[in-house]
Coordinates of C-alpha atoms in Angstrom, one line a residue:
M1 CA 58.9 73.0 110.8
S2 CA 55.5 73.7 110.1
S3 CA 54.0 76.4 107.7
L4 CA 53.0 78.4 110.7
T5 CA 56.8 78.4 111.6
V6 CA 57.5 79.5 108.0
D7 CA 55.2 82.2 108.3
K8 CA 56.7 83.4 111.3
L9 CA 60.1 83.2 110.0
I10 CA 59.0 85.3 107.2
N11 CA 57.0 88.2 109.2
A12 CA 60.1 88.3 111.6
Q13 CA 62.4 89.2 108.3
R14 CA 59.6 92.0 107.5
S15 CA 59.6 93.4 110.7
K16 CA 63.2 94.0 110.5
A17 CA 62.8 96.0 107.1
T18 CA 62.9 99.9 107.4
Q19 CA 60.0 99.9 104.9
G20 CA 56.6 98.0 105.1
P21 CA 55.6 95.8 102.1
S22 CA 54.3 98.0 99.0
A23 CA 50.5 97.6 98.3
A24 CA 51.4 96.4 94.8
S25 CA 53.8 93.5 95.9
A26 CA 51.2 92.5 98.2
A27 CA 48.4 92.5 95.6
L28 CA 50.4 90.6 93.1
A29 CA 51.2 88.3 95.5
K30 CA 47.9 87.2 97.0
Q31 CA 46.6 87.1 93.3
L32 CA 49.6 84.7 92.4
S33 CA 49.2 82.4 95.4
A34 CA 45.7 81.9 95.0
V35 CA 46.4 80.9 91.3
F36 CA 49.0 78.2 92.6
A37 CA 46.4 76.8 95.3
R38 CA 43.9 76.2 92.3
L39 CA 46.6 74.9 89.9
C40 CA 49.1 73.2 91.7
P41 CA 48.5 69.3 91.9
K42 CA 50.5 68.8 95.2
K43 CA 48.2 68.4 98.3
S44 CA 50.4 70.4 100.5
C45 CA 49.7 73.4 98.5
T46 CA 46.4 74.0 99.6
R47 CA 44.3 77.2 100.4
E48 CA 45.2 76.5 104.3
N49 CA 49.0 76.4 103.6
S50 CA 48.9 79.3 101.3
P51 CA 49.8 82.2 103.4
S52 CA 53.6 81.1 103.9
I53 CA 53.4 80.7 100.0
E54 CA 51.8 84.1 99.5
Q55 CA 54.5 85.8 101.9
T56 CA 57.5 84.3 100.3
L57 CA 56.0 85.3 97.0
Q58 CA 55.6 89.0 98.4
L59 CA 59.1 89.0 99.3
V60 CA 60.2 87.8 96.2
F61 CA 58.3 90.9 94.6
E62 CA 59.8 93.4 97.1
A63 CA 63.2 92.1 95.8
L64 CA 62.2 92.9 92.5
E65 CA 60.7 96.4 93.4
A66 CA 64.2 97.1 95.1
G67 CA 66.0 96.3 91.5
K68 CA 67.2 92.6 92.5
I69 CA 66.6 90.0 90.2
C70 CA 66.1 87.3 93.0
L71 CA 65.3 86.7 96.6
D72 CA 68.4 86.0 98.9
M73 CA 66.9 83.6 101.1
S74 CA 69.6 83.3 103.6
N75 CA 69.9 87.0 104.0
A76 CA 66.4 86.7 104.6
I77 CA 66.9 84.8 107.5
A78 CA 70.0 86.3 108.6
E79 CA 67.6 89.3 109.3
A80 CA 65.3 87.5 111.0
D81 CA 66.1 86.7 114.9
V82 CA 67.1 83.0 114.5
P83 CA 69.4 82.3 117.2
S84 CA 72.2 80.0 115.8
V85 CA 73.9 79.2 112.9
T86 CA 72.4 75.7 113.0
D87 CA 69.0 77.1 113.3
K88 CA 69.4 79.4 110.4
Q89 CA 70.7 76.6 108.3
N90 CA 67.8 74.5 109.4
A91 CA 65.4 77.3 108.7
L92 CA 66.7 77.6 105.2
T93 CA 66.5 74.2 104.3
T94 CA 63.0 73.8 106.0
W95 CA 62.1 76.8 103.9
K96 CA 63.3 75.3 100.8
N97 CA 61.9 72.0 101.6
Y98 CA 58.4 73.5 102.0
L99 CA 58.3 75.6 98.8
I100 CA 59.3 72.4 96.8
A101 CA 56.7 70.2 98.5
A102 CA 54.2 72.6 97.7
G103 CA 55.1 72.2 94.0
V104 CA 55.6 76.1 93.4
A105 CA 59.5 75.8 93.6
S106 CA 62.1 73.4 92.1
S107 CA 66.0 73.1 91.8
V108 CA 67.8 74.5 88.7
G109 CA 66.5 72.2 85.7
G110 CA 62.8 71.9 87.5
F111 CA 59.6 73.5 85.4
T112 CA 58.0 75.4 88.3
P113 CA 57.0 79.0 88.7
L114 CA 60.1 79.5 91.4
I115 CA 63.4 78.1 90.6
I116 CA 65.9 77.7 93.8
D117 CA 69.3 78.1 92.7
G118 CA 71.9 77.9 95.8
D119 CA 70.0 80.2 98.3
Q120 CA 68.4 82.5 95.7
L121 CA 65.2 82.3 94.8
Y122 CA 64.0 83.5 91.2
F123 CA 60.8 83.5 89.4
A124 CA 61.8 81.3 86.4
R125 CA 61.6 84.0 83.6
Y126 CA 64.5 86.0 85.8
H127 CA 66.2 82.6 86.6
L128 CA 66.4 81.9 82.5
Y129 CA 67.7 85.6 81.6
H130 CA 70.2 85.3 84.8
T131 CA 71.6 81.9 83.5
Q132 CA 71.9 83.1 79.8
L133 CA 73.4 86.2 80.6
Q134 CA 76.0 84.7 82.9
Q135 CA 77.0 82.2 80.4
R136 CA 77.4 84.5 77.3
L137 CA 79.6 87.0 79.4
T138 CA 81.7 84.3 80.6
Q139 CA 82.1 83.2 77.0
L140 CA 82.6 86.4 75.6
A141 CA 85.4 87.1 78.3
S142 CA 87.2 84.1 77.7
Q143 CA 87.3 84.9 73.9
S144 CA 90.9 87.1 72.9
V145 CA 92.0 88.3 69.4
E146 CA 95.1 87.1 68.2
L147 CA 96.8 90.3 66.8
S148 CA 99.4 89.5 63.9
N149 CA 100.4 93.2 63.7
A150 CA 101.0 94.0 67.4
G151 CA 104.0 96.5 66.7
E152 CA 101.7 98.4 64.1
L153 CA 98.7 98.8 66.6
A154 CA 101.1 99.7 69.5
N155 CA 102.4 102.5 67.4
A156 CA 98.5 103.4 66.6
L157 CA 97.8 103.8 70.4
T158 CA 100.9 106.0 71.0
R159 CA 99.7 108.2 68.2
L160 CA 96.3 108.1 69.2
F161 CA 97.0 108.8 73.0
P162 CA 100.1 110.9 72.8
T163 CA 100.7 112.4 75.9
C164 CA 99.1 112.1 79.5
E165 CA 99.8 114.3 82.9
F166 CA 99.5 110.8 85.0
K167 CA 101.7 107.9 85.7
L168 CA 99.0 105.6 84.2
D169 CA 97.2 106.2 81.3
W170 CA 93.9 104.2 81.8
Q171 CA 92.6 105.7 78.8
K172 CA 95.3 104.0 76.6
V173 CA 94.9 100.7 78.8
A174 CA 91.3 100.5 77.8
A175 CA 91.8 101.0 74.3
A176 CA 94.7 98.5 74.3
L177 CA 92.3 95.7 76.4
A178 CA 89.4 96.7 73.6
L179 CA 92.0 95.4 71.0
K180 CA 92.7 92.0 72.8
K181 CA 89.3 91.5 73.9
R182 CA 85.6 90.8 72.4
L183 CA 84.2 92.3 75.4
C184 CA 85.6 95.5 77.0
V185 CA 83.9 97.2 80.1
L186 CA 84.7 100.8 80.9
S187 CA 83.5 102.4 83.6
G188 CA 84.0 106.1 84.9
G189 CA 82.5 108.8 86.3
P190 CA 81.2 112.2 84.7
G191 CA 84.2 114.0 82.8
T192 CA 86.5 111.0 83.1
G193 CA 86.7 110.6 79.1
K194 CA 84.7 107.7 78.6
T195 CA 83.6 109.0 74.9
T196 CA 87.0 110.3 73.9
T197 CA 88.5 107.0 74.7
V198 CA 86.0 104.8 73.1
L199 CA 86.1 107.3 69.8
R200 CA 90.2 106.3 69.9
L201 CA 89.8 102.8 70.8
L202 CA 87.4 102.6 67.7
A203 CA 89.9 104.2 65.5
A204 CA 92.6 101.6 66.8
L205 CA 90.2 98.8 66.1
C206 CA 89.8 100.5 62.4
T207 CA 93.7 100.6 62.1
A208 CA 93.7 97.0 62.8
Q209 CA 90.9 96.0 60.2
S210 CA 89.2 98.2 58.0
K211 CA 85.5 98.9 56.9
L212 CA 84.3 97.6 60.4
R213 CA 80.6 97.6 61.2
I214 CA 80.2 100.0 64.0
R215 CA 76.8 100.4 65.7
L216 CA 76.3 102.8 68.9
A217 CA 73.3 102.4 71.0
A218 CA 72.2 103.5 74.7
P219 CA 69.2 102.5 76.5
T220 CA 67.0 105.9 76.0
G221 CA 66.5 108.2 73.0
K222 CA 68.3 111.2 75.0
A223 CA 71.2 109.3 76.1
A224 CA 71.8 107.9 72.4
A225 CA 71.5 111.5 70.9
R226 CA 74.3 112.9 73.6
M227 CA 76.6 109.7 72.7
Q228 CA 76.2 110.5 69.0
E229 CA 76.8 114.4 69.7
S230 CA 80.0 113.8 71.9
I231 CA 81.4 111.4 69.4
Q232 CA 81.0 113.6 66.5
K233 CA 82.4 116.8 68.4
E234 CA 85.8 114.8 68.9
V235 CA 86.2 113.3 65.5
G236 CA 88.3 116.3 64.3
K237 CA 90.8 115.8 67.1
L238 CA 91.6 112.3 66.0
D239 CA 95.2 111.6 64.8
C240 CA 94.3 108.8 62.2
D241 CA 93.2 108.6 58.5
Q242 CA 90.7 111.0 57.2
A243 CA 88.9 107.5 55.8
I244 CA 88.4 106.6 59.5
K245 CA 87.2 110.2 60.3
D246 CA 84.5 110.0 57.5
Q247 CA 83.4 106.8 58.8
F248 CA 83.0 108.3 62.3
I249 CA 81.1 111.2 61.2
T250 CA 78.3 109.3 59.7
L251 CA 77.7 107.1 63.0
K252 CA 74.2 107.4 64.2
A253 CA 73.2 106.0 67.6
S254 CA 69.9 104.6 68.7
T255 CA 68.0 103.3 71.5
L256 CA 68.4 99.6 72.2
H257 CA 64.9 99.0 71.5
R258 CA 65.4 100.2 67.8
L259 CA 68.8 98.3 67.6
L260 CA 67.4 94.9 68.5
G261 CA 64.2 95.5 66.6
Y262 CA 60.6 95.7 68.4
K263 CA 58.1 92.8 67.7
P264 CA 54.6 94.0 68.7
N265 CA 52.8 92.2 71.6
S266 CA 56.0 90.2 72.3
V267 CA 58.9 90.4 75.0
N268 CA 61.2 89.1 72.4
F269 CA 63.0 91.3 69.7
R270 CA 63.5 90.7 66.0
H271 CA 67.4 90.0 66.2
H272 CA 68.6 87.3 68.5
A273 CA 71.1 84.4 68.3
G274 CA 69.2 83.1 65.3
N275 CA 69.0 86.5 63.5
P276 CA 72.0 88.4 64.9
L277 CA 72.8 91.8 64.5
A278 CA 74.9 93.0 61.1
V279 CA 77.5 94.4 63.3
D280 CA 81.5 94.0 64.1
V281 CA 81.8 96.3 67.1
L282 CA 78.5 97.0 69.4
V283 CA 79.0 100.2 71.5
I284 CA 76.4 100.8 74.3
D285 CA 76.6 103.9 76.7
E286 CA 74.9 104.2 80.2
S287 CA 75.2 100.4 80.6
S288 CA 74.4 100.9 84.2
M289 CA 70.7 101.5 83.5
I290 CA 70.4 98.3 81.4
D291 CA 68.4 95.3 83.5
S292 CA 69.2 91.7 83.2
A293 CA 66.7 90.9 80.7
M294 CA 67.5 93.8 78.0
M295 CA 71.3 92.9 78.7
A296 CA 70.9 89.0 78.1
K297 CA 68.9 90.0 74.6
C298 CA 71.6 92.4 73.6
L299 CA 74.4 89.9 74.0
D300 CA 72.2 87.0 72.6
A301 CA 71.9 89.3 69.4
L302 CA 75.7 89.7 69.1
P303 CA 77.0 87.7 66.2
V304 CA 80.0 85.2 66.6
N305 CA 83.3 87.4 66.3
A306 CA 82.0 90.5 67.2
R307 CA 83.1 92.8 69.8
I308 CA 81.3 94.6 72.4
I309 CA 81.9 97.6 74.3
L310 CA 80.0 98.6 77.5
L311 CA 80.1 102.2 78.8
G312 CA 78.9 103.2 82.1
D313 CA 79.1 104.6 85.7
K314 CA 79.1 102.1 88.4
D315 CA 78.5 104.3 91.0
Q316 CA 75.3 105.5 89.2
L317 CA 71.6 104.1 90.0
T318 CA 71.0 100.9 88.8
A319 CA 68.3 100.0 86.3
V320 CA 64.9 100.5 87.3
D321 CA 64.0 96.9 86.2
P322 CA 65.3 93.9 88.2
G323 CA 69.2 93.1 87.8
S324 CA 72.2 95.1 87.8
P325 CA 74.6 93.6 85.7
F326 CA 76.7 96.3 84.8
A327 CA 77.4 96.9 88.6
E328 CA 78.1 92.9 89.2
I329 CA 80.7 93.1 86.1
C330 CA 82.4 96.2 88.1
S331 CA 82.5 94.2 91.3
Q332 CA 85.2 91.9 89.4
F333 CA 88.1 94.2 88.9
G334 CA 91.7 92.7 89.0
F335 CA 93.7 91.3 85.8
S336 CA 95.5 88.2 85.5
H337 CA 98.9 88.2 85.6
Q338 CA 99.3 87.0 82.1
F339 CA 97.2 89.5 80.7
A340 CA 98.3 92.4 83.0
D341 CA 101.7 91.5 81.0
E342 CA 100.1 91.6 77.3
L343 CA 98.3 94.9 78.2
T344 CA 101.9 96.3 79.5
Q345 CA 103.6 95.4 76.1
L346 CA 100.7 96.8 74.0
S347 CA 99.8 100.1 75.9
G348 CA 103.3 100.7 77.2
Q349 CA 101.5 101.4 80.4
S350 CA 102.8 99.0 83.3
V351 CA 99.5 97.4 85.1
S352 CA 101.3 94.7 87.1
E353 CA 100.4 96.2 90.1
F354 CA 96.6 95.8 89.3
A355 CA 97.2 92.0 88.3
V356 CA 95.8 89.6 91.1
D357 CA 96.6 85.9 92.0
H358 CA 93.1 84.6 91.5
P359 CA 91.3 86.8 89.1
K360 CA 87.4 86.6 88.4
A361 CA 85.8 85.6 85.5
L362 CA 85.6 89.2 84.1
G363 CA 88.8 90.8 85.5
D364 CA 90.6 90.7 82.4
N365 CA 87.7 92.7 80.7
L366 CA 87.4 95.7 83.1
V367 CA 88.8 99.2 83.3
F368 CA 88.0 101.9 85.5
L369 CA 88.8 105.6 84.2
K370 CA 89.6 107.5 87.6
H371 CA 90.6 111.2 86.9
S372 CA 87.8 113.4 85.9
Y373 CA 88.7 116.2 83.4
R374 CA 85.6 118.1 84.4
F375 CA 85.8 118.1 87.8
G376 CA 89.1 119.0 89.2
D377 CA 90.6 118.7 92.8
S378 CA 89.3 121.8 93.5
S379 CA 85.8 121.2 92.2
G380 CA 83.0 121.4 94.6
I381 CA 81.1 119.0 92.9
G382 CA 83.9 116.2 92.2
Q383 CA 84.6 116.5 95.9
L384 CA 81.0 116.1 97.0
A385 CA 80.6 113.3 94.9
K386 CA 83.4 111.6 96.1
L387 CA 82.5 112.0 100.0
I388 CA 78.9 110.7 99.0
N389 CA 80.2 107.5 97.3
A390 CA 82.5 106.9 100.4
G391 CA 79.8 107.4 103.1
K392 CA 81.0 110.3 104.5
N393 CA 77.6 112.2 104.7
E394 CA 78.7 114.3 107.4
D395 CA 81.8 115.8 105.6
A396 CA 79.5 116.1 102.4
L397 CA 77.2 118.4 104.3
E398 CA 79.6 120.3 105.7
L399 CA 81.2 121.0 102.4
L400 CA 77.8 121.9 101.1
R401 CA 77.4 124.6 103.9
N402 CA 80.7 126.0 103.3
P403 CA 80.1 129.2 101.0
A404 CA 84.0 129.3 99.6
N405 CA 82.7 126.4 97.3
T406 CA 81.0 128.2 94.4
D407 CA 79.6 125.7 92.4
I408 CA 77.9 123.6 95.0
G409 CA 75.4 124.9 97.7
W410 CA 72.9 123.9 100.4
Q411 CA 69.6 125.5 101.6
D412 CA 68.0 124.2 104.4
Y413 CA 64.5 123.6 103.2
Q414 CA 61.1 121.9 104.6
P415 CA 58.5 122.3 101.9
A416 CA 55.7 121.7 104.2
E417 CA 56.4 124.9 106.0
F418 CA 55.2 127.0 102.5
R419 CA 52.9 124.5 100.7
R420 CA 50.3 124.0 103.6
Y421 CA 46.9 126.0 103.5
N422 CA 47.8 128.0 106.3
A423 CA 51.1 128.5 105.3
K424 CA 51.9 132.5 105.0
K425 CA 55.5 132.8 104.0
A426 CA 56.6 132.9 100.2
D427 CA 58.3 129.6 99.2
P428 CA 61.7 130.6 98.3
L429 CA 61.7 127.6 95.6
I430 CA 59.3 130.0 93.7
Q431 CA 62.0 132.3 93.1
K432 CA 64.6 129.8 92.5
V433 CA 62.5 128.4 89.8
K434 CA 62.3 131.8 87.9
A435 CA 65.7 132.5 87.9
G436 CA 66.7 128.9 86.9
F437 CA 64.2 128.6 84.3
A438 CA 64.6 132.3 82.9
P439 CA 67.4 131.3 79.7
Y440 CA 63.9 128.7 78.9
L441 CA 61.9 131.3 78.9
A442 CA 64.0 133.6 76.9
S443 CA 64.3 131.0 74.2
L444 CA 60.5 130.6 74.2
A445 CA 59.9 134.1 73.7
N446 CA 61.2 134.2 70.2
P447 CA 61.8 130.5 69.3
K448 CA 63.8 130.7 65.9
Q449 CA 65.3 127.4 66.4
V450 CA 64.2 124.2 68.1
T451 CA 67.9 123.7 69.3
D452 CA 67.9 127.0 70.8
V453 CA 64.9 126.2 73.0
F454 CA 66.4 123.0 73.9
A455 CA 69.9 124.6 74.8
G456 CA 67.5 127.0 77.1
Y457 CA 65.9 124.1 78.8
S458 CA 69.5 122.2 79.4
Q459 CA 70.4 125.0 81.4
F460 CA 68.6 124.2 84.6
C461 CA 66.8 121.3 86.1
L462 CA 64.8 120.4 89.2
L463 CA 65.4 117.0 90.3
T464 CA 63.6 115.0 93.0
A465 CA 64.1 111.7 94.8
T466 CA 60.1 110.4 94.6
H467 CA 57.2 111.2 92.7
K468 CA 55.0 112.1 95.8
G469 CA 55.2 114.5 98.5
F470 CA 55.8 118.2 98.9
S471 CA 59.3 117.7 97.4
G472 CA 57.8 115.1 94.9
R473 CA 57.8 115.4 91.1
I474 CA 54.2 116.0 90.6
D475 CA 53.8 118.9 93.4
T476 CA 57.2 120.6 92.5
N477 CA 55.8 120.5 88.7
L478 CA 52.7 122.1 89.6
L479 CA 54.6 124.5 91.1
C480 CA 57.0 125.5 88.4
Q481 CA 53.8 125.5 85.9
K482 CA 52.4 128.3 88.1
A483 CA 55.5 130.3 88.9
L484 CA 56.8 130.5 85.4
G485 CA 53.2 131.7 84.5
F486 CA 52.2 128.7 82.0
P487 CA 48.4 128.0 81.7
A488 CA 46.7 125.9 84.6
D489 CA 43.6 125.0 82.6
K490 CA 45.6 123.7 79.5
T491 CA 47.2 120.5 79.0
W492 CA 49.2 121.4 76.0
Y493 CA 50.6 125.0 75.6
H494 CA 53.8 126.7 74.1
G495 CA 56.9 125.6 76.2
R496 CA 55.4 122.6 77.9
P497 CA 58.5 120.2 78.1
V498 CA 57.1 116.3 78.7
M499 CA 58.8 113.2 79.5
I500 CA 57.8 109.8 77.9
S501 CA 56.8 107.2 80.7
Q502 CA 56.1 104.3 78.4
N503 CA 57.7 102.7 75.6
D504 CA 55.7 103.3 72.4
Y505 CA 56.9 101.5 69.0
Q506 CA 54.8 103.1 66.7
T507 CA 55.7 106.6 67.4
G508 CA 59.3 105.6 68.3
L509 CA 59.1 107.2 71.4
Y510 CA 60.7 105.6 74.5
N511 CA 60.6 105.8 78.3
G512 CA 62.7 108.7 79.1
D513 CA 62.5 110.8 76.1
V514 CA 62.5 114.4 76.6
G515 CA 60.2 116.9 74.4
I516 CA 59.0 120.3 74.1
C517 CA 55.7 121.5 73.1
L518 CA 56.1 124.6 70.8
D519 CA 54.1 126.6 68.5
L520 CA 57.1 127.9 66.2
T521 CA 54.8 129.5 63.8
G522 CA 52.9 131.5 66.1
D523 CA 49.5 130.3 64.7
G524 CA 48.5 128.4 67.6
Q525 CA 49.7 124.8 65.6
L526 CA 51.4 123.2 68.4
R527 CA 54.0 120.4 68.0
V528 CA 56.0 118.3 70.2
Y529 CA 59.5 118.0 69.2
F530 CA 61.8 115.2 70.2
P531 CA 65.7 115.1 69.8
M532 CA 66.7 112.1 67.8
S533 CA 70.4 111.1 66.3
D534 CA 69.4 112.5 63.0
G535 CA 67.9 115.8 64.3
F536 CA 64.5 116.8 65.6
K537 CA 61.4 114.6 65.0
D538 CA 57.9 116.3 65.8
Y539 CA 54.4 115.0 66.6
T540 CA 50.9 116.4 67.1
P541 CA 50.0 116.5 70.8
S542 CA 47.4 113.3 70.4
R543 CA 49.9 111.1 69.1
I544 CA 52.4 111.7 72.3
P545 CA 52.0 108.4 74.3
A546 CA 52.0 108.3 77.9
H547 CA 54.1 111.3 79.3
E548 CA 54.5 113.4 82.6
T549 CA 55.4 117.1 82.6
A550 CA 59.2 117.8 83.0
F551 CA 60.0 120.7 84.8
A552 CA 60.8 118.6 87.4
M553 CA 62.1 115.0 86.8
T554 CA 63.2 112.0 89.3
V555 CA 66.8 111.4 89.2
H556 CA 66.0 107.9 88.1
K557 CA 64.4 109.4 84.7
S558 CA 67.5 112.1 84.7
Q559 CA 70.1 109.3 84.0
G560 CA 71.8 110.0 80.5
S561 CA 70.9 113.7 80.9
E562 CA 73.4 116.7 81.6
F563 CA 72.3 120.2 82.9
S564 CA 74.5 123.2 83.4
R565 CA 72.8 123.7 86.8
V566 CA 70.7 121.4 88.9
L567 CA 68.6 121.7 91.9
F568 CA 68.0 118.6 94.0
L569 CA 64.9 118.6 96.2
L570 CA 65.8 116.1 99.1
P571 CA 62.6 113.9 100.3
D572 CA 60.5 115.3 103.0
S573 CA 61.8 112.0 105.0
D574 CA 63.7 109.0 104.7
S575 CA 62.7 106.9 102.1
R576 CA 63.4 103.6 100.6
V577 CA 64.4 104.9 97.0
F578 CA 66.8 107.7 98.9
N579 CA 70.3 106.1 98.8
R580 CA 73.8 106.9 97.9
A581 CA 73.5 106.3 94.3
L582 CA 70.6 108.6 94.1
V583 CA 72.3 111.2 95.6
Y584 CA 75.7 110.7 93.5
T585 CA 73.7 110.4 90.7
A586 CA 71.7 113.6 91.1
I587 CA 74.7 115.8 91.7
T588 CA 76.8 114.4 88.7
R589 CA 73.9 115.6 86.4
A590 CA 75.4 119.2 86.6
K591 CA 78.1 120.3 84.8
E592 CA 78.5 123.6 86.4
M593 CA 76.6 123.9 89.5
V594 CA 74.6 121.7 91.9
E595 CA 72.7 122.7 94.8
L596 CA 70.6 120.4 97.6
W597 CA 67.8 121.6 99.4
G598 CA 66.3 119.9 102.2
Q599 CA 67.0 118.6 106.0
G600 CA 70.2 117.9 106.9
E601 CA 69.1 114.8 109.1
V602 CA 67.9 113.3 105.8
L603 CA 71.0 113.8 103.9
L604 CA 73.0 112.2 107.1
G605 CA 70.9 109.3 107.0
V606 CA 71.2 108.4 103.8
G607 CA 72.8 104.9 103.0
L608 CA 73.6 102.1 100.3

């Protein structure tokens, strides 16, 4: 097959895609292929042959943009109109051989920019992260802990998990698993009791071994602060020794970057296999937000014989950067028969029906919490989230439009009707913004405590699917700023909420952290306050790194946050970022009420 045929194959694959290539991926692919053409020693990698290399690179970049860690070459060929199975296999082999002959790719173990592992095409760096991560997960999963005092621990579990209204107490099973395994992965939706479970299982661990060094961490500052707050609220309810409670009260949560120790001008951290963390138990919340590179570095820094507990929601949006290790782990549910018997004996909960004959590598390390204590069977939010997850979009839209559901709502809304220059109607979103942010404005009028202002801010949130467009973050923030009466001619003003958009290690502010600009003294001296694990930290506006106004935020940036009321603006039309996980994540940011505004056909078209 000639390089021209390879070009046709790749172009055919792209023509099947619903979205065109992004300008960023096209520019990167063009520049990188030109570098390969100059540096590659193979004669076949010439400027004349480089179009196929450029197109391949563009597909890999587009896969990374979609959150994948590699390009599945077989899927790419399957989406093209290759007539038969034999032709597909021949096309795949020819494509691989072409890249190897060009000197830009090699099989596993080679030293080239691209690595072919099976039918997967990786950039070498991401293949290294993927390999390290899989090896470390497999190693941790295989390590069990011998319990010399199993009877005492069983009694401790009974005391810490006294009653359950369901046939099977998955929280108690999770605690038993954490006692038996060095790797425990706990997935559950909002309100399923992940924080309660982890606190009780930590108490059980401390019963088994006193003076454990425990660290709490999360991908973002706000997720870390919320985790620490939730744990400290639950400490008083524990049925355990006061010494253990006192230890938990002093626990502090940090971001993963702070935990691992940032090194300026380096992709590496201060803590790694050669300089591991001083920790016996590491608990990481919002693990679905962690990409493959960061997860690999976290596990690499875990000392020998330490335990790690990963908490998250498998149905939420995956990490923005490439790789979704938490979702991949959660696809392996199913205990081995032997371990199911061990769990049953320790927890007193029969899990034999969840044992499988051929368990996957991490099957014995995974538990799902299924019952939501926040959203009961009658909850509109809970029902809506389940319908979206199940792909029942028509039923979800019907549920939204049913006025009997008081905690969810739907508004047919097309912002172009109100935002164009010749529009004469008043935009209904303006009044909704004024009503939603009324508690926040009230807290700003007489700001005695920073805590009160943040409490007012967390009452309502506007979520968007995209940055641009009439329903995008940028336009919506401008509308909010004008509707709420904030000055349009000033960058910084009393009451401006901001979200950090880039990690800054000098200030200790990280991507996703939310702060509020306040004049607490009333003398015009503005400070920007951010919640930290040990209280609030304030900065002068000039020290704030790259940021954006946060009256409205994208769903991606809202992960790790909760708001009493949420208004989610659907995109103006179908978008590559608008998928089932995004809608689910938006819905479950709300604790009391969620509304969706947009066009019905856009919601009906949402897919995986």
